[in-house]
């Protein structure tokens, strides 16, 4: 199973559960000792582990955050208003211009349009301003100890150890979200190992502080997962009165050419015919037939490998479109 990058990819809608004191205190020390033994069996140096394990502490706040994620239903309109406000668009355009030369260089290498790199950067960390302040080793070990998804968080924990062992960052600076997502790209540790890039060739894949590494890492993920620079992500559309939204969703069986959607009664948002282009698309209705409706292309499917939320994918595409318009 491929793990997504972002902490928002680890969302479960469950009933909040109280964290009991005996679980939060008794047993965590023993659990971490077992993690250290397992790390030794994986080949990590004993003395090195002693140094990096001595500051690991139980963080009940991350367990509480995991168990009490919001269940309140919001609409896509509300989500876009909060994720892509005018001020963020303005900053995105300004930062694209500021880093234009570097972004174009990276775009040429990875074949990903600069506006999508900037849109993901803005959505994930507000252009690096919101990276999270949790100690990653403590957060991941606490979540593993809690037990519901122990295997997943243990895998992330050992990946984080590998990142430290490789020297990309120091332990005191290994900070991230409550779920362990790190840096300006908010990569989970396994995603870091799979996709992070040392673009400036200084020996470190620095997604925390180095724009070149951040941009190249984002582009490398997209390129590795099937991005096509010749196309965009999708378009907002309308359904004719006789079309009831059948075949909506991201299943490959409903991934068909635009001409087929035209036959089914799908039009551009301005009621004109769809483009006469040989490209396949999926129809999505994040809020049902009475909400916004989109035809989305292969690149949207790639964004869903970054984060399975259709709201997130639409917000990235929407921000990228507004960056292109410059407003």
mmCIF file with all atom_site columns, C-alpha atoms in Angstrom, residues 10 30 46 66 72 118 176 178 240 257 283:
data_model
loop_
_atom_site.group_PDB
_atom_site.id
_atom_site.type_symbol
_atom_site.label_atom_id
_atom_site.label_alt_id
_atom_site.label_comp_id
_atom_site.label_asym_id
_atom_site.label_entity_id
_atom_site.label_seq_id
_atom_site.pdbx_PDB_ins_code
_atom_site.Cartn_x
_atom_site.Cartn_y
_atom_site.Cartn_z
_atom_site.occupancy
_atom_site.B_iso_or_equiv
_atom_site.pdbx_formal_charge
_atom_site.auth_seq_id
_atom_site.auth_comp_id
_atom_site.auth_asym_id
_atom_site.auth_atom_id
_atom_site.pdbx_PDB_model_num
ATOM 1  C CA . UNK A 1 10  ? -4.431  10.204 7.605   1.00 0.00 ? 10  UNK A CA 1
ATOM 2  C CA . UNK A 1 30  ? 8.620   -0.261 27.732  1.00 0.00 ? 30  UNK A CA 1
ATOM 3  C CA . UNK A 1 46  ? 23.226  0.877  19.283  1.00 0.00 ? 46  UNK A CA 1
ATOM 4  C CA . UNK A 1 66  ? -5.897  11.676 15.921  1.00 0.00 ? 66  UNK A CA 1
ATOM 5  C CA . UNK A 1 72  ? -18.447 18.603 11.022  1.00 0.00 ? 72  UNK A CA 1
ATOM 6  C CA . UNK A 1 118 ? 3.393   26.413 -6.050  1.00 0.00 ? 118 UNK A CA 1
ATOM 7  C CA . UNK A 1 176 ? 6.323   18.141 11.815  1.00 0.00 ? 176 UNK A CA 1
ATOM 8  C CA . UNK A 1 178 ? 0.917   15.794 14.907  1.00 0.00 ? 178 UNK A CA 1
ATOM 9  C CA . UNK A 1 240 ? -28.041 18.724 -18.752 1.00 0.00 ? 240 UNK A CA 1
ATOM 10 C CA . UNK A 1 257 ? -13.166 10.331 -23.349 1.00 0.00 ? 257 UNK A CA 1
ATOM 11 C CA . UNK A 1 283 ? -16.926 13.074 -13.399 1.00 0.00 ? 283 UNK A CA 1
#
